[in-house]
CSV table of C-alpha atoms in Angstrom, one decimal:
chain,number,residue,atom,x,y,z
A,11,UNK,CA,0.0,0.0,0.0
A,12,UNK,CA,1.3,3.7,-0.7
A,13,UNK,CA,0.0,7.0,-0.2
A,14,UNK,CA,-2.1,7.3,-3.5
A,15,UNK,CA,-4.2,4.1,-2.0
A,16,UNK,CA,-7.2,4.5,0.0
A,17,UNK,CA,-8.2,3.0,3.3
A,18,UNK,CA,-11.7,2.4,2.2
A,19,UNK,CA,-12.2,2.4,-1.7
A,20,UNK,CA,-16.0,3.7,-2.8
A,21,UNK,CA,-17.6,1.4,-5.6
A,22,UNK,CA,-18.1,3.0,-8.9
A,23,UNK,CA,-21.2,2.1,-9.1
A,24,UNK,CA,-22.5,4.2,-6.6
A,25,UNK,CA,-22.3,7.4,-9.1
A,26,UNK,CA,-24.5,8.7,-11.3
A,27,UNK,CA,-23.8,7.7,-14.4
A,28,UNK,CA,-21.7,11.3,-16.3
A,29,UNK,CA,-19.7,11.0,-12.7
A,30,UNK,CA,-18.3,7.5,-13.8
A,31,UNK,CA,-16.8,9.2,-17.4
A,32,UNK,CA,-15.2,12.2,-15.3
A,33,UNK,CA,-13.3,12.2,-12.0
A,34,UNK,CA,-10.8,14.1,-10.4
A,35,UNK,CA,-7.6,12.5,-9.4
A,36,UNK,CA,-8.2,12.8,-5.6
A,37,UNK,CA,-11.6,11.5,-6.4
A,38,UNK,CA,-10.4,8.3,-8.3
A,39,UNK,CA,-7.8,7.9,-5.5
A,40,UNK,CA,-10.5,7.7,-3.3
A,41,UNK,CA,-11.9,4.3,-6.0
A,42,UNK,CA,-8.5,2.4,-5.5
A,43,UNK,CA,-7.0,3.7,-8.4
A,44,UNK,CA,-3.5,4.8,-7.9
A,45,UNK,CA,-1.3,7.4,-9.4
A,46,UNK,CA,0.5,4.7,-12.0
A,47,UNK,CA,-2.9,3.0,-13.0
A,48,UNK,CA,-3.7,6.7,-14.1
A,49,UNK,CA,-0.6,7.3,-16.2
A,50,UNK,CA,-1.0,3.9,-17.8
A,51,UNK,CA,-4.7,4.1,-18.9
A,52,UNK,CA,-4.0,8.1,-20.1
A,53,UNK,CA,-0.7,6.2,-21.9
A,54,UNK,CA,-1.1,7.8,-26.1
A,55,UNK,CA,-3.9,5.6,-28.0
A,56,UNK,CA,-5.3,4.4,-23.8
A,57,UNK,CA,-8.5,4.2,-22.7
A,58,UNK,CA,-8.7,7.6,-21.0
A,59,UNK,CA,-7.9,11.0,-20.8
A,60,UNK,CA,-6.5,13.5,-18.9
A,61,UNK,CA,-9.1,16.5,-20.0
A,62,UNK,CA,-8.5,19.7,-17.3
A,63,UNK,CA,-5.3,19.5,-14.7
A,64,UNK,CA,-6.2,17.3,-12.4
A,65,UNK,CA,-9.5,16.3,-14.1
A,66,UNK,CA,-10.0,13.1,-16.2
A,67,UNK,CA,-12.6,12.0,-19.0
A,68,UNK,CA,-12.4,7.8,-18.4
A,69,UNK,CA,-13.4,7.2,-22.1
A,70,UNK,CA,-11.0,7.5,-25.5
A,71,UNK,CA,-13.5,10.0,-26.9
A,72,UNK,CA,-14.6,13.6,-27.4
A,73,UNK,CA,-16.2,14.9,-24.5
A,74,UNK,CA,-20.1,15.5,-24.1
A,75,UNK,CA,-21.2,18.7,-23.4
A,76,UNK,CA,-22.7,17.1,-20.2
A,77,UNK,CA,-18.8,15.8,-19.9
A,78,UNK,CA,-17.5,19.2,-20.3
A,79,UNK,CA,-19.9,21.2,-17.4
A,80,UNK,CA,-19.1,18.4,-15.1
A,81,UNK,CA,-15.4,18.6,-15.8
A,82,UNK,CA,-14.8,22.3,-15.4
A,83,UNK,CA,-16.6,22.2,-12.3
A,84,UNK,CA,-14.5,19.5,-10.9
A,85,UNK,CA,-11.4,21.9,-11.7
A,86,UNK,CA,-13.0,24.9,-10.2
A,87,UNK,CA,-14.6,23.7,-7.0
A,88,UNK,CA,-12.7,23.6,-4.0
A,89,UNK,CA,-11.6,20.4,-2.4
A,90,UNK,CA,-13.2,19.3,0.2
A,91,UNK,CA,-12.5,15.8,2.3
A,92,UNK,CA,-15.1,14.2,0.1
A,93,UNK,CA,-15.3,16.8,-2.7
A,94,UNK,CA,-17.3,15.2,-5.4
A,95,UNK,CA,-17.9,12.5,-3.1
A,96,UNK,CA,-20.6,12.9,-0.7
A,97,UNK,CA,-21.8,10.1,1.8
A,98,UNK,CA,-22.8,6.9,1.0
A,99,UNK,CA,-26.4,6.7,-0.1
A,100,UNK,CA,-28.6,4.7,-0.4
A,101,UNK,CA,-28.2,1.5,-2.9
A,102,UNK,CA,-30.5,3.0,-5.3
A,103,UNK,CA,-29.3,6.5,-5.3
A,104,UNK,CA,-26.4,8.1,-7.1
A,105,UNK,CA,-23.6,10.5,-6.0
A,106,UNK,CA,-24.4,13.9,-7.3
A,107,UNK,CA,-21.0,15.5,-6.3
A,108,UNK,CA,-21.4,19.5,-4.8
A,109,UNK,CA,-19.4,21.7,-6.2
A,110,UNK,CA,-18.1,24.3,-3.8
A,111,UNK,CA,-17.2,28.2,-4.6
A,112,UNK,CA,-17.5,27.5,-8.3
A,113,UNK,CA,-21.0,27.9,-10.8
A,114,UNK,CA,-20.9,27.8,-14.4
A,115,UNK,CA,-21.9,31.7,-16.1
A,116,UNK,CA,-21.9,33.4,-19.0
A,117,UNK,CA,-22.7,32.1,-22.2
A,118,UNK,CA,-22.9,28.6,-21.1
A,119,UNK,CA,-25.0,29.9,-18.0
A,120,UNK,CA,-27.6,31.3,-20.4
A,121,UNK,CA,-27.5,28.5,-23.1
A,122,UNK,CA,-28.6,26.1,-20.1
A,123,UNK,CA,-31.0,28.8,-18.6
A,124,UNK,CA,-33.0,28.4,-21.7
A,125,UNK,CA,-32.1,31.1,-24.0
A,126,UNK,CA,-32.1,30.6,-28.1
A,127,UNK,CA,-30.2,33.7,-28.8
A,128,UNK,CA,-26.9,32.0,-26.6
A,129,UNK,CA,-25.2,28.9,-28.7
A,130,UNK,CA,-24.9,25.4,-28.4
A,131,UNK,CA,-22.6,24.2,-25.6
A,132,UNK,CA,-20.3,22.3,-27.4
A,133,UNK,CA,-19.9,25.5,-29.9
A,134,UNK,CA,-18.4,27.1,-26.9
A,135,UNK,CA,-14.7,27.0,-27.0
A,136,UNK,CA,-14.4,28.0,-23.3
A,137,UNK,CA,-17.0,27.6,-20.8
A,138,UNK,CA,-17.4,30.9,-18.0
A,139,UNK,CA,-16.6,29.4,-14.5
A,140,UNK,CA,-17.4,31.7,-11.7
A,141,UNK,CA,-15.2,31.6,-8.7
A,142,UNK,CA,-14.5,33.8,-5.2
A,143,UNK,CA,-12.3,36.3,-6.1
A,144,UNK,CA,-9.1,35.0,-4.1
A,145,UNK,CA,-9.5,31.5,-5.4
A,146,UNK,CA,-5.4,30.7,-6.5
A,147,UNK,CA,-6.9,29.2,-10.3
A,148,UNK,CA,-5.7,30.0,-13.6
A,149,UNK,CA,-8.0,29.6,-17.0
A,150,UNK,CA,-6.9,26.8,-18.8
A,151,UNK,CA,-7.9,24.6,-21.8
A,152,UNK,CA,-11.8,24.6,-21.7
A,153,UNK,CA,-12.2,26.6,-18.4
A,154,UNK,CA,-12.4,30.6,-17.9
A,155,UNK,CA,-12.0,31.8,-14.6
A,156,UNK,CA,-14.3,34.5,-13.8
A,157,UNK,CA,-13.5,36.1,-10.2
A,158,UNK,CA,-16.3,38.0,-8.2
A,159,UNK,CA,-16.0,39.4,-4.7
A,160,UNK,CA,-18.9,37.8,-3.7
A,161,UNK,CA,-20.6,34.8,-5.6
A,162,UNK,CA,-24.5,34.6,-6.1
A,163,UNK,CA,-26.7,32.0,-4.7
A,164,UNK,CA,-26.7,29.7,-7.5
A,165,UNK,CA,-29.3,28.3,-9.6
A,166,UNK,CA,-29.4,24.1,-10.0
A,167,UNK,CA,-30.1,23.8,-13.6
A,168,UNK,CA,-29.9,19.8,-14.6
A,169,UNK,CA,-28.4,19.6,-11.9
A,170,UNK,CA,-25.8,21.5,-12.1
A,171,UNK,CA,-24.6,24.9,-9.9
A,172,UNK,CA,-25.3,28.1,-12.6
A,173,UNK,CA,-25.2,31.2,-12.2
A,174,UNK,CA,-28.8,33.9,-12.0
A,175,UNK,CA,-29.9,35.2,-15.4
A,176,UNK,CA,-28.9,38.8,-14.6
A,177,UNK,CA,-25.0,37.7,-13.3
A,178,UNK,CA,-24.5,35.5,-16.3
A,179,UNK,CA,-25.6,38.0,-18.2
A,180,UNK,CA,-23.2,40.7,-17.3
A,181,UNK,CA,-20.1,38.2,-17.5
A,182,UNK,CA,-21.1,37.2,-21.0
A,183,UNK,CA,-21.4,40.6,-22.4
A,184,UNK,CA,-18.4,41.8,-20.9
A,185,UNK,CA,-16.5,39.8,-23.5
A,186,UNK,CA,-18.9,40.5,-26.1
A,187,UNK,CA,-18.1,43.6,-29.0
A,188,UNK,CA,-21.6,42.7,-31.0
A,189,UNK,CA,-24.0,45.3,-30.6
A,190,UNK,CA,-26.3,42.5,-32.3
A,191,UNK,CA,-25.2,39.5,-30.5
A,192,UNK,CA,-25.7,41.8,-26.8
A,193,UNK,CA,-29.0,43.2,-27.5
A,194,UNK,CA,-30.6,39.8,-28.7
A,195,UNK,CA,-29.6,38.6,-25.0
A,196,UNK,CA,-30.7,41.2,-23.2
A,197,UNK,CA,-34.0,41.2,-24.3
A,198,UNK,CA,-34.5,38.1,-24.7
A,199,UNK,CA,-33.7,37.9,-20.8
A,200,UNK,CA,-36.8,40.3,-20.3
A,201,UNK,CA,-39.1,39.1,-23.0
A,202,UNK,CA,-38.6,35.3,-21.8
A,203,UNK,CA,-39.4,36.5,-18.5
A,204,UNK,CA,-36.3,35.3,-17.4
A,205,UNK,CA,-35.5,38.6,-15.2
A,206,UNK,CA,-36.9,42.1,-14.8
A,207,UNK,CA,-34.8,44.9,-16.4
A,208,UNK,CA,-33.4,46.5,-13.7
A,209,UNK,CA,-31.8,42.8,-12.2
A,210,UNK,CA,-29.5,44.0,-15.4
A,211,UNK,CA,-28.9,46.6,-15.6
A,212,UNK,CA,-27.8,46.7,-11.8
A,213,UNK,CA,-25.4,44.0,-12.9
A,214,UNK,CA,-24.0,45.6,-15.7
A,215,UNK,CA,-23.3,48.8,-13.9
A,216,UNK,CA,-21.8,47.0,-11.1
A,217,UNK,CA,-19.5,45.0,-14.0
A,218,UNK,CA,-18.6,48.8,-14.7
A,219,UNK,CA,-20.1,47.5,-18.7
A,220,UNK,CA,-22.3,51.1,-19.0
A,221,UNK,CA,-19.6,53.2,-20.3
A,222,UNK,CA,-19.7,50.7,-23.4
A,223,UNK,CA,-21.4,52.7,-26.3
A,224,UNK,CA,-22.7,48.9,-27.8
A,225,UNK,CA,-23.6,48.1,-24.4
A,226,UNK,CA,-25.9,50.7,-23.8
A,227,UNK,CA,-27.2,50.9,-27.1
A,228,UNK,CA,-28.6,47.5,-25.7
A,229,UNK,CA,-30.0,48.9,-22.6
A,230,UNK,CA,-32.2,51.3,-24.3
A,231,UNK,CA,-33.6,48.8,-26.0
A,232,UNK,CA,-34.0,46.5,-23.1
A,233,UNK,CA,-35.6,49.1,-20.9
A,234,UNK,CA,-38.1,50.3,-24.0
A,235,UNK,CA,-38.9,46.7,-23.7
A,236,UNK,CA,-39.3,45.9,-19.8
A,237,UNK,CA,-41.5,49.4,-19.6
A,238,UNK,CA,-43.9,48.0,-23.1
A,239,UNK,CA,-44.5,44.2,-21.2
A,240,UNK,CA,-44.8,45.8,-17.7
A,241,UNK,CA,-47.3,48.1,-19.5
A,242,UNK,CA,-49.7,45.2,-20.6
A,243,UNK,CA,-49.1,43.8,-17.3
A,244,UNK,CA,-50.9,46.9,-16.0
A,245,UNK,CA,-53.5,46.7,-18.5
A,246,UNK,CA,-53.7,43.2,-18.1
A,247,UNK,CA,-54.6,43.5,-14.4
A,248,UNK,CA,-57.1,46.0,-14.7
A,249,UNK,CA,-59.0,43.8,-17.5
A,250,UNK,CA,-58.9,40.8,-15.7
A,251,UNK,CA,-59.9,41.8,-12.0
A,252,UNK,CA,-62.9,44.1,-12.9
A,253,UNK,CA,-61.4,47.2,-12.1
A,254,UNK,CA,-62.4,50.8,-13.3
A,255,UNK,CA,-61.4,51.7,-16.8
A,256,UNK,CA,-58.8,54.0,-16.1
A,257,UNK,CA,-57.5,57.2,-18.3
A,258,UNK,CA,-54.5,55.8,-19.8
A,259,UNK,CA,-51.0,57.3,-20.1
A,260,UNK,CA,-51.5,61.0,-19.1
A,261,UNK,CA,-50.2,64.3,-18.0
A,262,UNK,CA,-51.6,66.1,-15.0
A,263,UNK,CA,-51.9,69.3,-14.9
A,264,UNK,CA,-53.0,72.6,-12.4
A,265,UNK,CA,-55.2,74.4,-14.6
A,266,UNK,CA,-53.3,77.2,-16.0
A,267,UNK,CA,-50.6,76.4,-13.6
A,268,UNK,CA,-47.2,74.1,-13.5
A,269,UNK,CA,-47.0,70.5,-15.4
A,270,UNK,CA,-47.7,67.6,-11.9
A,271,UNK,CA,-45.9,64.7,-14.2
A,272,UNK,CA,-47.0,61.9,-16.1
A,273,UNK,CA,-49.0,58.7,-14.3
A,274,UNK,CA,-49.6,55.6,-16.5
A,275,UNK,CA,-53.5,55.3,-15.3
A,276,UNK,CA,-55.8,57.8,-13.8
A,277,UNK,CA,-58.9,57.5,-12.5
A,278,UNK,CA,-60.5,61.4,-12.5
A,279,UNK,CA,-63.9,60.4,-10.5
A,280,UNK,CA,-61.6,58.7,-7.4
A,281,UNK,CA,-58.0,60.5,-7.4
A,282,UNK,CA,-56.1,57.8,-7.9
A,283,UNK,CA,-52.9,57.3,-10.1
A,284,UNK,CA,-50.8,54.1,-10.5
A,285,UNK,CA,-47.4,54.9,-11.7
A,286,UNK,CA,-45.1,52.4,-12.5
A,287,UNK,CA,-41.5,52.2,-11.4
A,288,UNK,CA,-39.0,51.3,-14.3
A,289,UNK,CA,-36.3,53.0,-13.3
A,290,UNK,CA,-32.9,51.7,-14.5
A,291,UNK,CA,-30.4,51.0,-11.8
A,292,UNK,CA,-28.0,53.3,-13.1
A,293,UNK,CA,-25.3,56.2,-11.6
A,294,UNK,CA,-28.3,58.5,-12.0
A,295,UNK,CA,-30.4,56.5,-9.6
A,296,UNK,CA,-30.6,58.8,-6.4
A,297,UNK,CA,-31.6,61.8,-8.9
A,298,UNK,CA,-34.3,60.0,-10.4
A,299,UNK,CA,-35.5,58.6,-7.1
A,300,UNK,CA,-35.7,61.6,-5.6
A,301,UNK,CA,-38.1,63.0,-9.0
A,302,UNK,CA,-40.3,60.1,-8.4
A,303,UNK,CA,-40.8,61.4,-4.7
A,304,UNK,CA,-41.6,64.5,-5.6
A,305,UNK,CA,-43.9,64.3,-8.1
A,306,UNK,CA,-45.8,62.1,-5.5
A,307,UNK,CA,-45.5,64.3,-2.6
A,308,UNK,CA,-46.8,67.2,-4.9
A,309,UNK,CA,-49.8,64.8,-5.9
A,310,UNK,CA,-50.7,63.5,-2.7
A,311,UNK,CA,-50.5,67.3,-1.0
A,312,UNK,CA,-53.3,68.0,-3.8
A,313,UNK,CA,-56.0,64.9,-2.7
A,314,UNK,CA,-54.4,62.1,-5.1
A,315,UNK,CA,-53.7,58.9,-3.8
A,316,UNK,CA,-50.5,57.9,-6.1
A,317,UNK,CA,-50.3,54.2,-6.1
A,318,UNK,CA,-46.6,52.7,-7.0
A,319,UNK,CA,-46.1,49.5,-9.0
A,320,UNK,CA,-42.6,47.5,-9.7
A,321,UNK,CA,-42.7,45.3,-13.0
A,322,UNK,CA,-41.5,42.5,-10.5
A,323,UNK,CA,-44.8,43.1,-8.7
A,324,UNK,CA,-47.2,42.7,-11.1
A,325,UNK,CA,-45.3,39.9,-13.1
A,326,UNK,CA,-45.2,38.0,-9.3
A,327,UNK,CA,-48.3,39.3,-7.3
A,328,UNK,CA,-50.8,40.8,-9.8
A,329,UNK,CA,-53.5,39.5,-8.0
A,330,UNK,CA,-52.4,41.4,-4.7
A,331,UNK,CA,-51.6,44.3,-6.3
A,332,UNK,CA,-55.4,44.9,-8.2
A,333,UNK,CA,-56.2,44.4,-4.3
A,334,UNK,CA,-54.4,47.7,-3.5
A,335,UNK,CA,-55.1,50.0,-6.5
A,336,UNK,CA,-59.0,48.4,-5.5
A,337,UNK,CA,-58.7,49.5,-2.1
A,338,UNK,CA,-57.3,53.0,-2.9
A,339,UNK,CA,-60.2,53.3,-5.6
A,340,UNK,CA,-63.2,52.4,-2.6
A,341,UNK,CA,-61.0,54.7,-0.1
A,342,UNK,CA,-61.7,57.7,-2.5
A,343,UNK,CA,-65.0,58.1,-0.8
A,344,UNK,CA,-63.9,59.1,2.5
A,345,UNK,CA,-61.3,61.2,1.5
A,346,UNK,CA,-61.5,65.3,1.1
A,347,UNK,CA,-61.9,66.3,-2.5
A,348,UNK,CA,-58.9,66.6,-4.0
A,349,UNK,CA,-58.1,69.4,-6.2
A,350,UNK,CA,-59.0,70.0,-9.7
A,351,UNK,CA,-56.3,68.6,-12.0
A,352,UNK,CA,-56.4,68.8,-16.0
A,353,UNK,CA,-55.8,65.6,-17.9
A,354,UNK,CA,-54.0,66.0,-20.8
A,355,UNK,CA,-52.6,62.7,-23.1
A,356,UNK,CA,-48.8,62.2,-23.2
């Protein structure tokens, strides 16, 4: 016995079936198989591979796409006593090794979040691998090393640790120079309901991507298209829950006095406004904020109730929300009148 043999060896067949193809030294070590068995079965024309440092495809082969996610995982997650190896389960279950500090992003990421304008995994030449930032890994053959101060909770897609929409996002564009390529992604994040717009553009600004002229070519379009299906969301709600016909998209006015701002529904007999909040996450944020708390300070001094409505809220909670523009609606009648306010369309 030597140092590369285990004490107790774990049976092969207690993994799940793409965990038998690729395995990572330590965790084949852990199976019995030593160090020199390795080098003799990844011998030129032998019956496996050595695929990533450390990392082994146990087939002659190209590798699967499957074969490819697993393996750059196994190269970026941290070892752990029983990395890859959890505890024994039961007969009729499988290993599904954790990966620690380590999620697939980018391309790859959105390719197995669903999206058609991303390509085919095994058209990637590198797969994104996001990792803590003071993780000691270099990129290497398939694998690019993405840092981040602070990784995301993941998402399990197939299985496997991947990055949230709006992250992967962000780390794909930032090594993207098609204005095209980006602004198929980006909406097709918002228009697959995949992630509100400002989830992105929050993560683009934080990737410091917004000083990119392409990039924010792709914003505009993105937040033109968040505001239009938030919009029918809105009109949506008030169809389907009986409310009030509201005036749509207006500009209130003091009669021959100052412009009060635009609301995206009135209703004239109650006093009520819904106005919804598609802001972009930008550097401009505080100033913008600070308009939309105005403009509803100045309203509600003058008898309207100003009701405020995320896109997130009425994609997740529509049915709660027709509760409160409802309630504000029957509230009207036990209010003072509010003032007289011309409604003109914007």
């Amino acid at each position: 016995m030597n140092h590369n043999t285990p004490l107790t060896p774990r049976p092969l067949r207690h993994l799940t079936e793409v965990h038998r193809r690729v395995l990572t030294v330590a965790q084949l070590r852990s199976h019995g198989v030593t160090a020199a068995v390795v080098s003799e079965q990844c011998r030129p024309g032998g019956p496996w591979q050595q695929i990533l440092p450390g990392v082994f495809l146990l087939h002659p082969g190209p590798p699967t796409s499957e074969e490819r996610l697993h393996a750059v995982l196994l190269y970026a997650a941290r070892e752990t006593p029983s990395a890859g190896v959890p505890v024994q389960p039961g007969a009729d279950e499988p290993h599904r090794p954790g990966y620690t500090e380590a999620m697939i992003t980018g391309l790859a990421a959105l390719t197995l979040h669903g999206f058609s304008a991303s390509p085919p995994l095994l058209s990637l030449e590198r797969i994104d691998v996001l990792v803590p930032r003071l993780r000691r890994l270099r990129s290497t053959g398939c694998v690019n090393i993405v840092r981040t101060p602070a990784l995301p909770t993941p998402c399990q897609v197939t299985g496997l640790p991947v990055a949230p929409v709006p992250r992967a996002l962000a780390d794909a564009v930032a090594g993207l120079s098609d204005a095209a390529v980006v602004r198929r992604l980006l909406t097709e994040a918002v228009r697959g309901g995949h992630c509100e717009p400002a989830s992105v553009v929050r993560e683009l600004n934080r990737a410091k991507l917004l000083t990119r002229p392409h990039v924010v070519d792709a914003v505009d379009s993105l937040l033109a298209e968040g505001r239009a299906i938030a919009e029918d969301r809105l009109y949506r709600m008030v169809r389907e829950h009986g409310l009030p016909d509201p005036v749509w998209n207006v500009d209130l006015r003091l009669p021959g006095g100052p412009h009060l701002g635009g609301v995206d529904a009135y209703w004239p007999e109650q006093a009520v406004a819904v106005e919804l909040d598609t802001r972009a996450p930008r550097q401009d944020e505080d100033a913008l904020w600070s308009e939309y708390a105005r403009k509803r300070e100045y309203l509600e001094r003058l008898g309207i109730t100003v009701v405020h409505l995320t896109p997130r809220k009425l994609r997740d909670a529509m049915d709660q929300q027709a509760t409160v523009v409802r309630t504000a609606l029957m509230a009207s009648g036990d209010r003072d009148p509010a003032a007289y306010v011309v409604v003109l369309p914007r």
